[in-house]
Amino acid sequence: MKYALILLFLSVFTISGCQQSKKDVLSKIPDPKSLNETYVSNPDGILSAETVAALNSKLSPLDQAGTAHIDVVFVKSIGEHVPKDIAHELFRAWKIGSSETNNGLLVFVVEDQRRIEFETGYGLEGILPDMICKRIQEDYMIPHARNNNFDLAITQGVDALIRRLNSQSAEPYADPATDDPGPAVDIVPPPPIDMAVPAQEPVADSATAASPQTEAIQPLLQQQPVQQRSGPIADWLTICIFIVYAIFAWPIAAVLYRYQFKRQWLNPFAYFITFGPPIFVVYLNLYHPGDWYNVRALLILLAFIWLYVNLHFLILSSLLKASLSGKSRHQQYLVWRKSHEPAEHAVLKFFSFPFLKAYWKNYADAQYQRRFASYNCAACSNPMECLDDDKEDQFLSKGQLAEEKVDAVDYDVWECRSCNNIMILDYSNLKSKVKECPECKFKTLKYRDRKIVKRATRYAPGYGDEYYICANCKFLETIRFEIAQIPTPSSSSSSSSSGSSSFSSSSSSSSSSTSSGGSSGGGGAGSSW
């Protein structure tokens, strides 16, 4: 109980510290409007004074003309916080742009995370959609930022934004919380329908009148007895058997061919295993009916899946032995494991008797020999020794140690005692979800967080970002995901507000800036360099 209370207090203090840390980050970034009506916040002095002055002279006419209010923020660090979150909080706190047109835009750059974020107001989402923002960052800013020429990166990016804003005319802004009934539509009544029933010719009595053709084939019909079926094609029990079989067969096919098909809906074997046997059962019930058709269906489905799995590994082992002849033990180990490991649990649980249990034991023994049998040194041909985990670390690089730490790759280090030759072999964890970092090329990019950037509304879909951070070089990758548009309810309400601070003012009475209450729905884009 004592330790539980200590842990609780530590958690509370840790959370409070994190929250205070975020407030500290926001408070240390000055609002450009408080800096003598400027548009650039440069608290760490990363941008030169000439660049700041040039940016202010370009952005002021754009603001006074009512085209857009752009604020530029360049900071050295925001700690471990996500740049998109800080940019959104700054936009809300500073209320960038006009409250009538919501024409605000924030350009936010973090040096140590090497990240650029654009946060756009509602009124600029039409003229500066996410795709355009992303292209401006990648075409005009990222190349110069990679060369540490931040002055040119910001200048080129702002110039591209100004050209875009001056060359395009935005659509009239509509508040997302307001319903637009649309133009009135004249409803034209349909033409009257003539309900008169046309006169019909008298019809002969079918019981008393017979055609010559009917009289001709009547004797043949009497001579041919109708074959009676002894059972239906399918009933509810048959359908239930098919459904249970499909639920079981599709995952089996997925694990058997996971090494070959990343997207299982492109796997033709999965469709054959899942739907082939039920179609065959329907064929038998149609042309060879019987009283025990459900029992027959169950036996056929079970026999097929059992026989297919056994034949799969029998054929696969023969193909691998032929194709891997002459390859190194390390290559053989990786290929055999990739084709067998995903299916190991399902095979041993459902199909081990009688053949596959012995097959899997032989496979495991062979894999052990491929990995741990002694190697001969390539330099002196003497036997090498596989080092323990504590001894092998001195021979691994920082990135390789990070891969082992996140359980993405396991390394075996072999040392020759005679000539001190070292051989390092890698074995990736097939179950790991860690990705390769595009920056350092090590398999150390881990999932970190998931944020909804723009919530879906009845007017437009939303989106969010997934953040991945490299355990080796701290590279931050952002992957965007879409959120489906909310369907319009039957009884709509327009009382919801798009922003609680849309009518507040943040500028002094002597201010000439038009920034007086703009709001953002999270639009914009982000890029890393």
mmCIF file of N, CA and C in Angstrom, residues 46-93:
data_model
loop_
_atom_site.group_PDB
_atom_site.id
_atom_site.type_symbol
_atom_site.label_atom_id
_atom_site.label_comp_id
_atom_site.label_asym_id
_atom_site.label_seq_id
_atom_site.Cartn_x
_atom_site.Cartn_y
_atom_site.Cartn_z
ATOM 1 N N ILE A 46 17.713 32.608 -34.321
ATOM 2 C CA ILE A 46 18.206 31.736 -35.390
ATOM 3 C C ILE A 46 18.183 32.473 -36.721
ATOM 4 N N LEU A 47 17.131 33.241 -36.956
ATOM 5 C CA LEU A 47 17.048 34.033 -38.184
ATOM 6 C C LEU A 47 17.826 35.335 -38.005
ATOM 7 N N SER A 48 18.446 35.785 -39.069
ATOM 8 C CA SER A 48 19.208 37.034 -39.001
ATOM 9 C C SER A 48 18.262 38.231 -38.917
ATOM 10 N N ALA A 49 18.788 39.355 -38.428
ATOM 11 C CA ALA A 49 17.977 40.573 -38.307
ATOM 12 C C ALA A 49 17.521 41.064 -39.673
ATOM 13 N N GLU A 50 18.372 40.902 -40.692
ATOM 14 C CA GLU A 50 17.990 41.324 -42.041
ATOM 15 C C GLU A 50 16.809 40.507 -42.554
ATOM 16 N N THR A 51 16.841 39.184 -42.307
ATOM 17 C CA THR A 51 15.738 38.325 -42.757
ATOM 18 C C THR A 51 14.442 38.684 -42.047
ATOM 19 N N VAL A 52 14.508 38.931 -40.731
ATOM 20 C CA VAL A 52 13.310 39.299 -39.970
ATOM 21 C C VAL A 52 12.718 40.596 -40.506
ATOM 22 N N ALA A 53 13.579 41.587 -40.775
ATOM 23 C CA ALA A 53 13.085 42.866 -41.294
ATOM 24 C C ALA A 53 12.464 42.700 -42.676
ATOM 25 N N ALA A 54 13.100 41.886 -43.523
ATOM 26 C CA ALA A 54 12.565 41.665 -44.870
ATOM 27 C C ALA A 54 11.218 40.952 -44.814
ATOM 28 N N LEU A 55 11.083 39.973 -43.916
ATOM 29 C CA LEU A 55 9.812 39.260 -43.792
ATOM 30 C C LEU A 55 8.710 40.196 -43.319
ATOM 31 N N ASN A 56 9.005 41.030 -42.339
ATOM 32 C CA ASN A 56 7.992 41.967 -41.837
ATOM 33 C C ASN A 56 7.528 42.925 -42.930
ATOM 34 N N SER A 57 8.469 43.383 -43.760
ATOM 35 C CA SER A 57 8.090 44.313 -44.828
ATOM 36 C C SER A 57 7.239 43.634 -45.893
ATOM 37 N N LYS A 58 7.393 42.324 -46.078
ATOM 38 C CA LYS A 58 6.575 41.600 -47.060
ATOM 39 C C LYS A 58 5.201 41.247 -46.505
ATOM 40 N N LEU A 59 5.156 40.883 -45.220
ATOM 41 C CA LEU A 59 3.910 40.377 -44.646
ATOM 42 C C LEU A 59 2.956 41.489 -44.239
ATOM 43 N N SER A 60 3.471 42.672 -43.941
ATOM 44 C CA SER A 60 2.604 43.772 -43.522
ATOM 45 C C SER A 60 1.627 44.198 -44.619
ATOM 46 N N PRO A 61 2.064 44.448 -45.880
ATOM 47 C CA PRO A 61 1.089 44.812 -46.926
ATOM 48 C C PRO A 61 0.069 43.709 -47.181
ATOM 49 N N LEU A 62 0.496 42.458 -47.058
ATOM 50 C CA LEU A 62 -0.430 41.339 -47.259
ATOM 51 C C LEU A 62 -1.526 41.361 -46.203
ATOM 52 N N ASP A 63 -1.142 41.693 -44.981
ATOM 53 C CA ASP A 63 -2.103 41.762 -43.884
ATOM 54 C C ASP A 63 -3.020 42.973 -44.034
ATOM 55 N N GLN A 64 -2.458 44.140 -44.346
ATOM 56 C CA GLN A 64 -3.258 45.357 -44.459
ATOM 57 C C GLN A 64 -4.247 45.285 -45.614
ATOM 58 N N ALA A 65 -3.905 44.531 -46.661
ATOM 59 C CA ALA A 65 -4.822 44.381 -47.795
ATOM 60 C C ALA A 65 -5.945 43.402 -47.494
ATOM 61 N N GLY A 66 -5.869 42.708 -46.350
ATOM 62 C CA GLY A 66 -6.907 41.750 -45.986
ATOM 63 C C GLY A 66 -6.765 40.409 -46.679
ATOM 64 N N THR A 67 -5.621 40.193 -47.349
ATOM 65 C CA THR A 67 -5.428 38.916 -48.048
ATOM 66 C C THR A 67 -5.175 37.785 -47.063
ATOM 67 N N ALA A 68 -4.221 37.968 -46.168
ATOM 68 C CA ALA A 68 -3.894 36.945 -45.174
ATOM 69 C C ALA A 68 -3.011 37.562 -44.107
ATOM 70 N N HIS A 69 -3.125 37.023 -42.899
ATOM 71 C CA HIS A 69 -2.229 37.415 -41.810
ATOM 72 C C HIS A 69 -1.329 36.218 -41.525
ATOM 73 N N ILE A 70 -0.039 36.345 -41.838
ATOM 74 C CA ILE A 70 0.920 35.250 -41.677
ATOM 75 C C ILE A 70 1.875 35.591 -40.544
ATOM 76 N N ASP A 71 1.965 34.684 -39.559
ATOM 77 C CA ASP A 71 2.964 34.794 -38.502
ATOM 78 C C ASP A 71 4.005 33.701 -38.701
ATOM 79 N N VAL A 72 5.279 34.049 -38.512
ATOM 80 C CA VAL A 72 6.393 33.110 -38.657
ATOM 81 C C VAL A 72 7.053 32.928 -37.297
ATOM 82 N N VAL A 73 7.214 31.676 -36.883
ATOM 83 C CA VAL A 73 7.850 31.362 -35.600
ATOM 84 C C VAL A 73 8.988 30.379 -35.861
ATOM 85 N N PHE A 74 10.176 30.703 -35.380
ATOM 86 C CA PHE A 74 11.339 29.816 -35.532
ATOM 87 C C PHE A 74 11.974 29.658 -34.152
ATOM 88 N N VAL A 75 11.943 28.434 -33.602
ATOM 89 C CA VAL A 75 12.509 28.174 -32.281
ATOM 90 C C VAL A 75 13.544 27.064 -32.381
ATOM 91 N N LYS A 76 14.410 27.025 -31.404
ATOM 92 C CA LYS A 76 15.461 26.005 -31.393
ATOM 93 C C LYS A 76 14.927 24.666 -30.913
ATOM 94 N N SER A 77 14.071 24.678 -29.873
ATOM 95 C CA SER A 77 13.583 23.419 -29.309
ATOM 96 C C SER A 77 12.266 23.652 -28.586
ATOM 97 N N ILE A 78 11.444 22.604 -28.585
ATOM 98 C CA ILE A 78 10.218 22.586 -27.776
ATOM 99 C C ILE A 78 10.204 21.342 -26.897
ATOM 100 N N GLY A 79 11.400 20.788 -26.639
ATOM 101 C CA GLY A 79 11.488 19.579 -25.829
ATOM 102 C C GLY A 79 10.962 18.368 -26.575
ATOM 103 N N GLU A 80 10.199 17.546 -25.869
ATOM 104 C CA GLU A 80 9.647 16.324 -26.448
ATOM 105 C C GLU A 80 8.248 16.519 -27.013
ATOM 106 N N HIS A 81 7.757 17.751 -27.044
ATOM 107 C CA HIS A 81 6.401 18.004 -27.516
ATOM 108 C C HIS A 81 6.315 17.864 -29.031
ATOM 109 N N VAL A 82 5.117 17.551 -29.506
ATOM 110 C CA VAL A 82 4.878 17.393 -30.942
ATOM 111 C C VAL A 82 4.703 18.775 -31.569
ATOM 112 N N PRO A 83 5.451 19.097 -32.624
ATOM 113 C CA PRO A 83 5.359 20.441 -33.229
ATOM 114 C C PRO A 83 3.952 20.818 -33.670
ATOM 115 N N LYS A 84 3.186 19.858 -34.213
ATOM 116 C CA LYS A 84 1.831 20.175 -34.668
ATOM 117 C C LYS A 84 0.960 20.640 -33.508
ATOM 118 N N ASP A 85 1.121 20.007 -32.338
ATOM 119 C CA ASP A 85 0.326 20.408 -31.172
ATOM 120 C C ASP A 85 0.679 21.828 -30.730
ATOM 121 N N ILE A 86 1.965 22.130 -30.681
ATOM 122 C CA ILE A 86 2.384 23.470 -30.254
ATOM 123 C C ILE A 86 1.907 24.524 -31.248
ATOM 124 N N ALA A 87 2.010 24.217 -32.556
ATOM 125 C CA ALA A 87 1.546 25.172 -33.571
ATOM 126 C C ALA A 87 0.057 25.454 -33.415
ATOM 127 N N HIS A 88 -0.727 24.404 -33.173
ATOM 128 C CA HIS A 88 -2.173 24.588 -33.016
ATOM 129 C C HIS A 88 -2.482 25.417 -31.767
ATOM 130 N N GLU A 89 -1.759 25.153 -30.668
ATOM 131 C CA GLU A 89 -1.987 25.915 -29.438
ATOM 132 C C GLU A 89 -1.604 27.388 -29.625
ATOM 133 N N LEU A 90 -0.498 27.650 -30.323
ATOM 134 C CA LEU A 90 -0.102 29.040 -30.576
ATOM 135 C C LEU A 90 -1.143 29.761 -31.427
ATOM 136 N N PHE A 91 -1.658 29.083 -32.446
ATOM 137 C CA PHE A 91 -2.673 29.695 -33.312
ATOM 138 C C PHE A 91 -3.905 30.075 -32.487
ATOM 139 N N ARG A 92 -4.329 29.161 -31.624
ATOM 140 C CA ARG A 92 -5.514 29.440 -30.801
ATOM 141 C C ARG A 92 -5.242 30.566 -29.811
ATOM 142 N N ALA A 93 -4.047 30.571 -29.203
ATOM 143 C CA ALA A 93 -3.738 31.587 -28.192
ATOM 144 C C ALA A 93 -3.585 32.970 -28.819
#
